[in-house]
PDB file of C-alpha atoms in Angstrom:
ATOM      1  CA  MET A   1     -24.754   0.563 -21.120  1.00 39.00           C
ATOM      2  CA  SER A   2     -24.688   3.717 -23.171  1.00 41.00           C
ATOM      3  CA  SER A   3     -21.688   4.367 -25.389  1.00 42.00           C
ATOM      4  CA  SER A   4     -22.129   8.158 -25.250  1.00 42.00           C
ATOM      5  CA  ASN A   5     -19.574  10.322 -23.463  1.00 48.00           C
ATOM      6  CA  ARG A   6     -19.959  10.407 -19.692  1.00 47.00           C
ATOM      7  CA  THR A   7     -17.890  12.051 -16.989  1.00 46.00           C
ATOM      8  CA  GLY A   8     -18.912  12.142 -13.352  1.00 43.00           C
ATOM      9  CA  SER A   9     -22.523  11.146 -14.025  1.00 45.00           C
ATOM     10  CA  SER A  10     -24.081   8.736 -11.576  1.00 50.00           C
ATOM     11  CA  ALA A  11     -25.276   6.724 -14.602  1.00 70.00           C
ATOM     12  CA  LEU A  12     -21.721   5.804 -15.473  1.00 84.00           C
ATOM     13  CA  ALA A  13     -20.580   2.471 -14.060  1.00 87.00           C
ATOM     14  CA  PHE A  14     -17.527   0.320 -14.619  1.00 91.00           C
ATOM     15  CA  VAL A  15     -17.563  -3.436 -15.039  1.00 90.00           C
ATOM     16  CA  LEU A  16     -15.055  -5.298 -12.888  1.00 90.00           C
ATOM     17  CA  THR A  17     -13.350  -8.460 -14.108  1.00 85.00           C
ATOM     18  CA  GLY A  18     -12.737 -11.750 -12.362  1.00 77.00           C
ATOM     19  CA  ILE A  19     -10.127 -14.321 -13.343  1.00 74.00           C
ATOM     20  CA  PRO A  20     -10.077 -14.961 -17.101  1.00 64.00           C
ATOM     21  CA  GLY A  21     -11.197 -18.490 -17.948  1.00 59.00           C
ATOM     22  CA  LEU A  22     -12.995 -19.119 -14.637  1.00 60.00           C
ATOM     23  CA  PRO A  23     -16.696 -18.663 -13.832  1.00 57.00           C
ATOM     24  CA  MET A  24     -17.385 -15.414 -11.996  1.00 55.00           C
ATOM     25  CA  SER A  25     -18.663 -17.112  -8.837  1.00 57.00           C
ATOM     26  CA  SER A  26     -15.860 -19.574  -8.165  1.00 64.00           C
ATOM     27  CA  TYR A  27     -15.507 -20.805  -4.588  1.00 70.00           C
ATOM     28  CA  TRP A  28     -12.062 -22.143  -5.475  1.00 74.00           C
ATOM     29  CA  VAL A  29     -11.034 -18.490  -5.778  1.00 75.00           C
ATOM     30  CA  ALA A  30     -13.368 -16.848  -3.253  1.00 80.00           C
ATOM     31  CA  LEU A  31     -12.462 -19.139  -0.350  1.00 85.00           C
ATOM     32  CA  PRO A  32      -8.650 -18.661  -0.615  1.00 85.00           C
ATOM     33  CA  LEU A  33      -9.234 -14.917  -1.016  1.00 87.00           C
ATOM     34  CA  CYS A  34     -11.237 -14.812   2.209  1.00 89.00           C
ATOM     35  CA  CYS A  35      -8.505 -16.794   3.967  1.00 90.00           C
ATOM     36  CA  LEU A  36      -5.868 -14.337   2.722  1.00 90.00           C
ATOM     37  CA  TYR A  37      -7.876 -11.336   3.940  1.00 93.00           C
ATOM     38  CA  LEU A  38      -8.480 -12.967   7.329  1.00 93.00           C
ATOM     39  CA  LEU A  39      -4.775 -13.803   7.634  1.00 93.00           C
ATOM     40  CA  MET A  40      -3.906 -10.221   6.690  1.00 94.00           C
ATOM     41  CA  LEU A  41      -6.303  -8.773   9.283  1.00 94.00           C
ATOM     42  CA  LEU A  42      -5.151 -11.143  12.014  1.00 92.00           C
ATOM     43  CA  GLY A  43      -1.432 -10.639  11.311  1.00 92.00           C
ATOM     44  CA  ASN A  44      -1.410  -6.847  11.033  1.00 94.00           C
ATOM     45  CA  CYS A  45      -3.860  -6.221  13.883  1.00 94.00           C
ATOM     46  CA  THR A  46      -1.812  -8.543  16.109  1.00 90.00           C
ATOM     47  CA  LEU A  47       1.380  -6.645  15.255  1.00 91.00           C
ATOM     48  CA  ILE A  48      -0.226  -3.277  16.041  1.00 93.00           C
ATOM     49  CA  TRP A  49      -1.705  -4.570  19.308  1.00 90.00           C
ATOM     50  CA  MET A  50       1.574  -6.143  20.451  1.00 87.00           C
ATOM     51  CA  ILE A  51       3.611  -3.023  19.694  1.00 89.00           C
ATOM     52  CA  LYS A  52       1.059  -0.849  21.500  1.00 89.00           C
ATOM     53  CA  THR A  53       0.822  -3.007  24.638  1.00 85.00           C
ATOM     54  CA  GLU A  54       4.402  -4.292  25.026  1.00 82.00           C
ATOM     55  CA  ASN A  55       6.745  -1.671  26.533  1.00 84.00           C
ATOM     56  CA  SER A  56       9.873  -3.444  25.265  1.00 82.00           C
ATOM     57  CA  LEU A  57       8.654  -2.827  21.691  1.00 85.00           C
ATOM     58  CA  HIS A  58       8.349   0.941  22.156  1.00 88.00           C
ATOM     59  CA  THR A  59      11.395   1.686  19.986  1.00 90.00           C
ATOM     60  CA  PRO A  60      11.706   3.478  16.601  1.00 91.00           C
ATOM     61  CA  MET A  61      12.025   0.195  14.670  1.00 90.00           C
ATOM     62  CA  TYR A  62       8.700  -1.101  15.997  1.00 91.00           C
ATOM     63  CA  TYR A  63       6.942   2.238  15.677  1.00 94.00           C
ATOM     64  CA  PHE A  64       7.794   2.179  11.977  1.00 95.00           C
ATOM     65  CA  LEU A  65       6.674  -1.456  11.821  1.00 93.00           C
ATOM     66  CA  SER A  66       3.285  -0.472  13.262  1.00 95.00           C
ATOM     67  CA  MET A  67       3.019   2.211  10.539  1.00 96.00           C
ATOM     68  CA  LEU A  68       3.759  -0.473   7.932  1.00 95.00           C
ATOM     69  CA  ALA A  69       0.980  -2.619   9.402  1.00 95.00           C
ATOM     70  CA  VAL A  70      -1.468   0.330   9.215  1.00 96.00           C
ATOM     71  CA  ALA A  71      -0.520   0.937   5.558  1.00 96.00           C
ATOM     72  CA  ASP A  72      -0.946  -2.782   4.800  1.00 95.00           C
ATOM     73  CA  LEU A  73      -4.387  -2.786   6.424  1.00 95.00           C
ATOM     74  CA  GLY A  74      -5.428   0.272   4.425  1.00 95.00           C
ATOM     75  CA  LEU A  75      -4.139  -1.209   1.161  1.00 93.00           C
ATOM     76  CA  SER A  76      -5.954  -4.519   1.647  1.00 92.00           C
ATOM     77  CA  LEU A  77      -9.204  -3.055   2.960  1.00 93.00           C
ATOM     78  CA  SER A  78      -9.308  -0.758  -0.089  1.00 94.00           C
ATOM     79  CA  THR A  79      -9.653  -3.796  -2.379  1.00 93.00           C
ATOM     80  CA  LEU A  80     -11.723  -5.992  -0.047  1.00 90.00           C
ATOM     81  CA  PRO A  81     -15.270  -4.777  -0.945  1.00 90.00           C
ATOM     82  CA  THR A  82     -15.004  -5.210  -4.704  1.00 92.00           C
ATOM     83  CA  MET A  83     -12.912  -8.404  -4.605  1.00 89.00           C
ATOM     84  CA  LEU A  84     -15.488 -10.158  -2.416  1.00 87.00           C
ATOM     85  CA  ALA A  85     -18.371  -8.641  -4.395  1.00 87.00           C
ATOM     86  CA  VAL A  86     -16.986 -10.050  -7.642  1.00 87.00           C
ATOM     87  CA  PHE A  87     -16.019 -13.521  -6.470  1.00 83.00           C
ATOM     88  CA  TRP A  88     -18.709 -14.211  -3.848  1.00 83.00           C
ATOM     89  CA  PHE A  89     -21.762 -12.381  -5.166  1.00 81.00           C
ATOM     90  CA  GLU A  90     -21.018 -11.982  -8.912  1.00 80.00           C
ATOM     91  CA  SER A  91     -21.547  -8.228  -8.501  1.00 84.00           C
ATOM     92  CA  THR A  92     -19.338  -6.726 -11.186  1.00 86.00           C
ATOM     93  CA  SER A  93     -20.817  -3.237 -11.577  1.00 90.00           C
ATOM     94  CA  LEU A  94     -19.215  -0.316  -9.715  1.00 91.00           C
ATOM     95  CA  CYS A  95     -20.368   3.272 -10.031  1.00 92.00           C
ATOM     96  CA  PHE A  96     -17.957   5.943 -11.239  1.00 92.00           C
ATOM     97  CA  GLU A  97     -17.620   7.780  -7.905  1.00 92.00           C
ATOM     98  CA  ALA A  98     -16.992   4.573  -5.940  1.00 94.00           C
ATOM     99  CA  CYS A  99     -14.332   3.537  -8.458  1.00 94.00           C
ATOM    100  CA  ILE A 100     -12.518   6.869  -8.061  1.00 95.00           C
ATOM    101  CA  VAL A 101     -12.644   6.588  -4.253  1.00 95.00           C
ATOM    102  CA  GLN A 102     -11.244   3.056  -4.356  1.00 96.00           C
ATOM    103  CA  MET A 103      -8.519   4.069  -6.815  1.00 95.00           C
ATOM    104  CA  TYR A 104      -7.579   7.001  -4.575  1.00 96.00           C
ATOM    105  CA  PHE A 105      -7.237   4.882  -1.438  1.00 96.00           C
ATOM    106  CA  ILE A 106      -5.316   2.104  -3.207  1.00 95.00           C
ATOM    107  CA  HIS A 107      -2.716   4.487  -4.615  1.00 95.00           C
ATOM    108  CA  SER A 108      -2.584   6.595  -1.429  1.00 96.00           C
ATOM    109  CA  PHE A 109      -1.883   3.642   0.856  1.00 96.00           C
ATOM    110  CA  SER A 110       0.580   2.253  -1.668  1.00 94.00           C
ATOM    111  CA  THR A 111       2.487   5.567  -1.574  1.00 96.00           C
ATOM    112  CA  ILE A 112       2.303   5.607   2.228  1.00 97.00           C
ATOM    113  CA  GLU A 113       3.706   2.079   2.414  1.00 96.00           C
ATOM    114  CA  SER A 114       6.579   3.063   0.133  1.00 95.00           C
ATOM    115  CA  GLY A 115       7.354   6.029   2.415  1.00 96.00           C
ATOM    116  CA  VAL A 116       7.279   3.822   5.518  1.00 97.00           C
ATOM    117  CA  LEU A 117       9.773   1.435   3.907  1.00 96.00           C
ATOM    118  CA  VAL A 118      12.108   4.412   3.340  1.00 96.00           C
ATOM    119  CA  ALA A 119      11.748   5.455   7.001  1.00 96.00           C
ATOM    120  CA  MET A 120      12.543   1.888   8.071  1.00 95.00           C
ATOM    121  CA  ALA A 121      15.644   1.920   5.851  1.00 94.00           C
ATOM    122  CA  PHE A 122      16.833   5.128   7.557  1.00 94.00           C
ATOM    123  CA  ASP A 123      16.125   3.535  10.932  1.00 93.00           C
ATOM    124  CA  ARG A 124      18.414   0.600  10.069  1.00 92.00           C
ATOM    125  CA  PHE A 125      20.998   3.000   8.616  1.00 92.00           C
ATOM    126  CA  PHE A 126      21.245   5.017  11.837  1.00 91.00           C
ATOM    127  CA  ALA A 127      21.151   1.895  14.039  1.00 90.00           C
ATOM    128  CA  ILE A 128      24.098   0.300  12.217  1.00 90.00           C
ATOM    129  CA  CYS A 129      26.148   3.254  10.974  1.00 88.00           C
ATOM    130  CA  TYR A 130      25.647   5.620  13.936  1.00 88.00           C
ATOM    131  CA  PRO A 131      24.669   3.412  16.912  1.00 86.00           C
ATOM    132  CA  LEU A 132      25.822   5.945  19.538  1.00 86.00           C
ATOM    133  CA  GLN A 133      23.646   8.738  18.100  1.00 88.00           C
ATOM    134  CA  TYR A 134      20.671   6.454  17.324  1.00 88.00           C
ATOM    135  CA  ALA A 135      18.630   7.156  20.476  1.00 85.00           C
ATOM    136  CA  SER A 136      19.295  10.898  20.406  1.00 87.00           C
ATOM    137  CA  VAL A 137      18.408  11.303  16.704  1.00 86.00           C
ATOM    138  CA  LEU A 138      15.346   9.053  16.398  1.00 89.00           C
ATOM    139  CA  MET A 139      13.317  10.517  19.244  1.00 89.00           C
ATOM    140  CA  SER A 140       9.535  10.157  19.546  1.00 87.00           C
ATOM    141  CA  SER A 141       8.966  13.739  18.357  1.00 90.00           C
ATOM    142  CA  LEU A 142      10.929  13.115  15.148  1.00 93.00           C
ATOM    143  CA  ILE A 143       9.126   9.811  14.522  1.00 94.00           C
ATOM    144  CA  MET A 144       5.759  11.585  14.841  1.00 94.00           C
ATOM    145  CA  LYS A 145       6.856  14.248  12.334  1.00 95.00           C
ATOM    146  CA  VAL A 146       8.130  11.609   9.914  1.00 95.00           C
ATOM    147  CA  ALA A 147       4.860   9.669  10.222  1.00 95.00           C
ATOM    148  CA  GLY A 148       2.848  12.836   9.571  1.00 96.00           C
ATOM    149  CA  ALA A 149       4.958  13.686   6.511  1.00 97.00           C
ATOM    150  CA  ILE A 150       4.610  10.151   5.105  1.00 97.00           C
ATOM    151  CA  PHE A 151       0.833  10.109   5.483  1.00 96.00           C
ATOM    152  CA  MET A 152       0.393  13.666   4.165  1.00 96.00           C
ATOM    153  CA  ARG A 153       2.520  12.835   1.119  1.00 96.00           C
ATOM    154  CA  GLY A 154       0.361   9.804   0.357  1.00 95.00           C
ATOM    155  CA  ILE A 155      -2.834  11.818   0.766  1.00 95.00           C
ATOM    156  CA  CYS A 156      -1.754  14.880  -1.246  1.00 96.00           C
ATOM    157  CA  VAL A 157       0.206  13.325  -4.128  1.00 96.00           C
ATOM    158  CA  VAL A 158      -2.659  11.104  -5.270  1.00 95.00           C
ATOM    159  CA  LEU A 159      -5.402  13.741  -4.899  1.00 95.00           C
ATOM    160  CA  PRO A 160      -4.727  15.463  -8.289  1.00 95.00           C
ATOM    161  CA  VAL A 161      -4.902  12.027  -9.962  1.00 93.00           C
ATOM    162  CA  ALA A 162      -8.458  11.558  -8.684  1.00 93.00           C
ATOM    163  CA  ILE A 163      -9.454  15.137  -9.583  1.00 93.00           C
ATOM    164  CA  LEU A 164      -8.073  14.873 -13.121  1.00 93.00           C
ATOM    165  CA  ILE A 165      -9.679  11.522 -13.915  1.00 92.00           C
ATOM    166  CA  LYS A 166     -13.045  12.665 -12.527  1.00 90.00           C
ATOM    167  CA  LYS A 167     -13.199  15.263 -15.315  1.00 88.00           C
ATOM    168  CA  MET A 168     -12.322  12.765 -18.059  1.00 88.00           C
ATOM    169  CA  PRO A 169     -14.910  11.631 -20.630  1.00 87.00           C
ATOM    170  CA  PHE A 170     -15.539   7.866 -20.793  1.00 87.00           C
ATOM    171  CA  CYS A 171     -17.209   6.209 -23.736  1.00 82.00           C
ATOM    172  CA  GLY A 172     -17.415   2.825 -25.395  1.00 75.00           C
ATOM    173  CA  SER A 173     -16.291  -0.082 -23.234  1.00 78.00           C
ATOM    174  CA  HIS A 174     -16.375   0.354 -19.463  1.00 87.00           C
ATOM    175  CA  VAL A 175     -14.799  -3.013 -18.666  1.00 89.00           C
ATOM    176  CA  LEU A 176     -11.796  -2.836 -16.324  1.00 89.00           C
ATOM    177  CA  SER A 177      -8.990  -5.398 -16.313  1.00 83.00           C
ATOM    178  CA  HIS A 178      -9.174  -6.169 -12.578  1.00 86.00           C
ATOM    179  CA  SER A 179     -11.666  -6.669  -9.765  1.00 88.00           C
ATOM    180  CA  PHE A 180     -10.694  -3.239  -8.388  1.00 91.00           C
ATOM    181  CA  CYS A 181      -9.923   0.204  -9.803  1.00 93.00           C
ATOM    182  CA  LEU A 182      -6.396   1.315 -10.718  1.00 90.00           C
ATOM    183  CA  HIS A 183      -5.417   4.631 -12.306  1.00 90.00           C
ATOM    184  CA  GLN A 184      -3.676   3.133 -15.352  1.00 85.00           C
ATOM    185  CA  ASP A 185      -6.602   0.791 -15.978  1.00 86.00           C
ATOM    186  CA  MET A 186      -9.174   3.600 -15.838  1.00 91.00           C
ATOM    187  CA  LEU A 187      -7.078   5.809 -18.152  1.00 89.00           C
ATOM    188  CA  ARG A 188      -7.236   3.056 -20.760  1.00 86.00           C
ATOM    189  CA  LEU A 189     -11.010   3.614 -21.066  1.00 89.00           C
ATOM    190  CA  VAL A 190     -10.869   7.405 -21.475  1.00 90.00           C
ATOM    191  CA  CYS A 191     -11.896   8.632 -24.927  1.00 87.00           C
ATOM    192  CA  GLY A 192     -10.420  12.135 -24.506  1.00 84.00           C
ATOM    193  CA  ASP A 193      -6.950  13.613 -24.125  1.00 85.00           C
ATOM    194  CA  ILE A 194      -5.148  11.777 -21.308  1.00 88.00           C
ATOM    195  CA  ARG A 195      -1.704  13.392 -21.684  1.00 89.00           C
ATOM    196  CA  VAL A 196      -1.933  15.617 -18.581  1.00 92.00           C
ATOM    197  CA  SER A 197      -3.312  12.859 -16.344  1.00 91.00           C
ATOM    198  CA  SER A 198      -0.876  10.267 -17.664  1.00 89.00           C
ATOM    199  CA  LEU A 199       2.104  12.625 -17.337  1.00 92.00           C
ATOM    200  CA  TYR A 200       1.176  13.625 -13.789  1.00 93.00           C
ATOM    201  CA  GLY A 201       0.706   9.974 -12.817  1.00 90.00           C
ATOM    202  CA  LEU A 202       4.133   9.108 -14.237  1.00 88.00           C
ATOM    203  CA  ILE A 203       5.826  12.063 -12.486  1.00 92.00           C
ATOM    204  CA  ALA A 204       4.084  11.194  -9.198  1.00 93.00           C
ATOM    205  CA  VAL A 205       5.315   7.594  -9.381  1.00 90.00           C
ATOM    206  CA  ILE A 206       8.873   8.690 -10.204  1.00 91.00           C
ATOM    207  CA  LEU A 207       8.982  11.299  -7.412  1.00 92.00           C
ATOM    208  CA  THR A 208       7.530   8.914  -4.813  1.00 93.00           C
ATOM    209  CA  LYS A 209       8.186   5.235  -5.425  1.00 92.00           C
ATOM    210  CA  GLY A 210      11.046   5.869  -7.853  1.00 91.00           C
ATOM    211  CA  LEU A 211      12.946   8.123  -5.436  1.00 95.00           C
ATOM    212  CA  ASP A 212      11.956   5.895  -2.509  1.00 95.00           C
ATOM    213  CA  SER A 213      13.483   2.813  -4.119  1.00 93.00           C
ATOM    214  CA  LEU A 214      16.703   4.699  -4.957  1.00 95.00           C
ATOM    215  CA  THR A 215      16.885   6.041  -1.381  1.00 95.00           C
ATOM    216  CA  ILE A 216      16.467   2.533   0.041  1.00 95.00           C
ATOM    217  CA  LEU A 217      19.146   1.230  -2.323  1.00 94.00           C
ATOM    218  CA  LEU A 218      21.568   4.009  -1.310  1.00 95.00           C
ATOM    219  CA  SER A 219      20.844   3.363   2.380  1.00 94.00           C
ATOM    220  CA  TYR A 220      21.699  -0.310   2.009  1.00 93.00           C
ATOM    221  CA  VAL A 221      24.883   0.447   0.099  1.00 93.00           C
ATOM    222  CA  MET A 222      26.047   2.478   3.106  1.00 93.00           C
ATOM    223  CA  ILE A 223      24.716  -0.146   5.545  1.00 92.00           C
ATOM    224  CA  ILE A 224      26.631  -2.936   3.793  1.00 91.00           C
ATOM    225  CA  ARG A 225      29.806  -0.834   3.782  1.00 91.00           C
ATOM    226  CA  ALA A 226      29.421  -0.227   7.520  1.00 89.00           C
ATOM    227  CA  ILE A 227      28.762  -3.928   8.212  1.00 89.00           C
ATOM    228  CA  LEU A 228      31.840  -4.998   6.229  1.00 86.00           C
ATOM    229  CA  ASN A 229      33.981  -2.660   8.346  1.00 85.00           C
ATOM    230  CA  ILE A 230      32.952  -4.464  11.533  1.00 81.00           C
ATOM    231  CA  ALA A 231      35.841  -6.649  12.671  1.00 74.00           C
ATOM    232  CA  SER A 232      33.904  -9.407  14.452  1.00 80.00           C
ATOM    233  CA  HIS A 233      32.185 -11.986  12.252  1.00 83.00           C
ATOM    234  CA  GLU A 234      29.444 -12.491  14.882  1.00 83.00           C
ATOM    235  CA  ALA A 235      28.823  -8.743  15.113  1.00 80.00           C
ATOM    236  CA  ARG A 236      28.572  -8.533  11.306  1.00 84.00           C
ATOM    237  CA  ALA A 237      26.049 -11.382  11.223  1.00 84.00           C
ATOM    238  CA  LYS A 238      23.997  -9.817  14.041  1.00 82.00           C
ATOM    239  CA  ALA A 239      23.981  -6.392  12.344  1.00 82.00           C
ATOM    240  CA  PHE A 240      22.907  -7.850   9.012  1.00 83.00           C
ATOM    241  CA  SER A 241      20.206 -10.028  10.615  1.00 83.00           C
ATOM    242  CA  THR A 242      18.452  -6.870  11.848  1.00 81.00           C
ATOM    243  CA  CYS A 243      17.992  -5.853   8.189  1.00 87.00           C
ATOM    244  CA  ILE A 244      16.679  -9.154   6.814  1.00 88.00           C
ATOM    245  CA  SER A 245      13.018  -8.541   7.645  1.00 86.00           C
ATOM    246  CA  HIS A 246      13.074  -5.054   6.124  1.00 89.00           C
ATOM    247  CA  LEU A 247      14.836  -6.300   2.987  1.00 90.00           C
ATOM    248  CA  CYS A 248      12.141  -8.963   2.576  1.00 90.00           C
ATOM    249  CA  ALA A 249       9.407  -6.313   2.976  1.00 90.00           C
ATOM    250  CA  VAL A 250      11.105  -4.113   0.348  1.00 93.00           C
ATOM    251  CA  LEU A 251      11.389  -6.965  -2.174  1.00 91.00           C
ATOM    252  CA  ILE A 252       7.825  -8.171  -1.504  1.00 90.00           C
ATOM    253  CA  PHE A 253       6.498  -4.656  -2.191  1.00 91.00           C
ATOM    254  CA  TYR A 254       8.680  -3.405  -5.053  1.00 91.00           C
ATOM    255  CA  ILE A 255       9.060  -6.489  -7.275  1.00 87.00           C
ATOM    256  CA  PRO A 256       5.297  -6.821  -8.066  1.00 85.00           C
ATOM    257  CA  LEU A 257       4.988  -3.000  -8.252  1.00 83.00           C
ATOM    258  CA  ILE A 258       7.761  -2.664 -10.833  1.00 82.00           C
ATOM    259  CA  GLY A 259       6.430  -5.633 -12.789  1.00 80.00           C
ATOM    260  CA  LEU A 260       2.903  -4.205 -12.833  1.00 76.00           C
ATOM    261  CA  SER A 261       4.116  -0.748 -13.945  1.00 76.00           C
ATOM    262  CA  ILE A 262       6.165  -2.235 -16.790  1.00 78.00           C
ATOM    263  CA  ILE A 263       3.302  -4.444 -17.968  1.00 76.00           C
ATOM    264  CA  HIS A 264       0.741  -1.606 -17.904  1.00 68.00           C
ATOM    265  CA  ARG A 265       2.979   0.559 -20.106  1.00 68.00           C
ATOM    266  CA  PHE A 266       4.744  -1.965 -22.356  1.00 71.00           C
ATOM    267  CA  GLY A 267       2.942  -5.310 -21.992  1.00 65.00           C
ATOM    268  CA  LYS A 268      -0.454  -4.613 -23.524  1.00 67.00           C
ATOM    269  CA  HIS A 269       0.011  -7.639 -25.801  1.00 72.00           C
ATOM    270  CA  LEU A 270       0.338 -10.011 -22.819  1.00 73.00           C
ATOM    271  CA  PRO A 271      -2.684 -12.138 -21.779  1.00 74.00           C
ATOM    272  CA  PRO A 272      -5.110 -10.571 -19.239  1.00 72.00           C
ATOM    273  CA  LEU A 273      -4.227 -13.250 -16.682  1.00 74.00           C
ATOM    274  CA  THR A 274      -0.677 -11.844 -16.440  1.00 76.00           C
ATOM    275  CA  HIS A 275      -2.003  -8.358 -15.597  1.00 74.00           C
ATOM    276  CA  MET A 276      -4.430  -9.817 -13.056  1.00 79.00           C
ATOM    277  CA  VAL A 277      -1.831 -11.975 -11.271  1.00 79.00           C
ATOM    278  CA  LEU A 278       0.692  -9.115 -10.922  1.00 81.00           C
ATOM    279  CA  ALA A 279      -1.947  -6.637  -9.724  1.00 82.00           C
ATOM    280  CA  ASP A 280      -3.239  -9.092  -7.119  1.00 83.00           C
ATOM    281  CA  ALA A 281       0.317  -9.904  -6.002  1.00 83.00           C
ATOM    282  CA  TYR A 282       1.108  -6.192  -5.659  1.00 84.00           C
ATOM    283  CA  LEU A 283      -1.970  -5.485  -3.506  1.00 87.00           C
ATOM    284  CA  LEU A 284      -2.432  -8.740  -1.555  1.00 88.00           C
ATOM    285  CA  VAL A 285       0.970 -10.358  -1.047  1.00 89.00           C
ATOM    286  CA  PRO A 286       2.782  -7.618   0.985  1.00 91.00           C
ATOM    287  CA  PRO A 287      -0.017  -7.177   3.592  1.00 93.00           C
ATOM    288  CA  VAL A 288      -0.193 -10.948   4.104  1.00 92.00           C
ATOM    289  CA  LEU A 289       3.527 -11.725   4.155  1.00 91.00           C
ATOM    290  CA  ASN A 290       4.917  -8.731   6.077  1.00 91.00           C
ATOM    291  CA  PRO A 291       3.489  -9.784   9.492  1.00 90.00           C
ATOM    292  CA  LEU A 292       4.638 -13.368   8.882  1.00 88.00           C
ATOM    293  CA  VAL A 293       8.163 -12.282   7.921  1.00 87.00           C
ATOM    294  CA  TYR A 294       8.541  -9.957  10.911  1.00 85.00           C
ATOM    295  CA  SER A 295       7.060 -12.510  13.318  1.00 80.00           C
ATOM    296  CA  TRP A 296       9.456 -15.155  12.025  1.00 78.00           C
ATOM    297  CA  LYS A 297      12.638 -13.059  11.817  1.00 73.00           C
ATOM    298  CA  THR A 298      12.218 -10.702  14.805  1.00 75.00           C
ATOM    299  CA  LYS A 299      13.118 -12.294  18.133  1.00 73.00           C
ATOM    300  CA  GLN A 300      11.165  -9.838  20.314  1.00 74.00           C
ATOM    301  CA  ILE A 301       7.916 -10.328  18.374  1.00 78.00           C
ATOM    302  CA  ARG A 302       8.378 -14.093  18.239  1.00 74.00           C
ATOM    303  CA  ARG A 303       8.974 -14.202  21.995  1.00 75.00           C
ATOM    304  CA  ARG A 304       5.901 -12.049  22.659  1.00 74.00           C
ATOM    305  CA  ILE A 305       3.715 -14.342  20.522  1.00 73.00           C
ATOM    306  CA  LEU A 306       4.999 -17.421  22.388  1.00 74.00           C
ATOM    307  CA  ILE A 307       4.240 -15.759  25.750  1.00 72.00           C
ATOM    308  CA  LEU A 308       0.689 -14.971  24.631  1.00 68.00           C
ATOM    309  CA  LEU A 309       0.172 -18.530  23.404  1.00 66.00           C
ATOM    310  CA  CYS A 310       1.507 -19.980  26.669  1.00 73.00           C
ATOM    311  CA  ARG A 311      -0.776 -17.714  28.713  1.00 66.00           C
ATOM    312  CA  ARG A 312      -3.780 -18.695  26.640  1.00 60.00           C
ATOM    313  CA  GLY A 313      -2.889 -22.380  27.025  1.00 59.00           C
ATOM    314  CA  SER A 314      -2.543 -22.100  30.803  1.00 61.00           C
ATOM    315  CA  GLN A 315      -5.855 -20.217  31.069  1.00 59.00           C
ATOM    316  CA  GLN A 316      -7.641 -22.933  29.114  1.00 58.00           C
ATOM    317  CA  GLN A 317      -6.168 -25.625  31.403  1.00 58.00           C
ATOM    318  CA  VAL A 318      -7.381 -23.740  34.480  1.00 54.00           C
TER     319      VAL A 318
END
């Protein structure tokens, strides 16, 4: 591959990386990856289908949950082509334009998911702190506007990142640290001035995921205060149980994200396997675990799944 400066030329291609220390085509890795993607598709598509078809789930909480499932599907499907190409077919080369498109969708859906988690925190805040006004405030029209704002923010905030990096000159090594394209990883290979792109990326993260995490934290401070003011112990436990699933989703999403951001900026001396594990956890774990957590902790969804299983069993007997 030429070491001369290249920008958006079709001749420029990046080399994706598998797991350090393992052969590129490793079925011990490819098979579990396929199982994770299948589990992610089954779980999130089932959630969306159940919420769409079950009238009892047509409430703000479940509308936001369906948005979370859509964001999870988008996030996972953004990484699916290159992950399977690397581990199943040993295809490690990815052209410049395709890498930018993948990077854009990964960061867009990640920003959308962060926004959905904020909306879900507000939903729990109104349900617990202002139960009498809950139905009148969170009407379908407001939910549609919130959903539109969340998706537009994810689309628009990441667009300048893709435009800026498309104009960057790349030279020397074109080997990425992961089996997919991330903004920080691509910036590492730029041989020009990256200050504007790096600064915008940092500001975008602070104004989206940084503010989102602080908003969620503030919401839960007020939620906990409201729960502690409830006189009945049973009522307190019931109110807090409605937040457990969302808290799990927040932790599942933000812990790997924060760890990955810290390592990309301050952990360059760490082994490549550490970067790879955190990046994969950030992109694969939330879409797989969120449907499982909500199915396990949410009574209405659990009941609906049991009804479907019973119907299927009775149909097979007939």
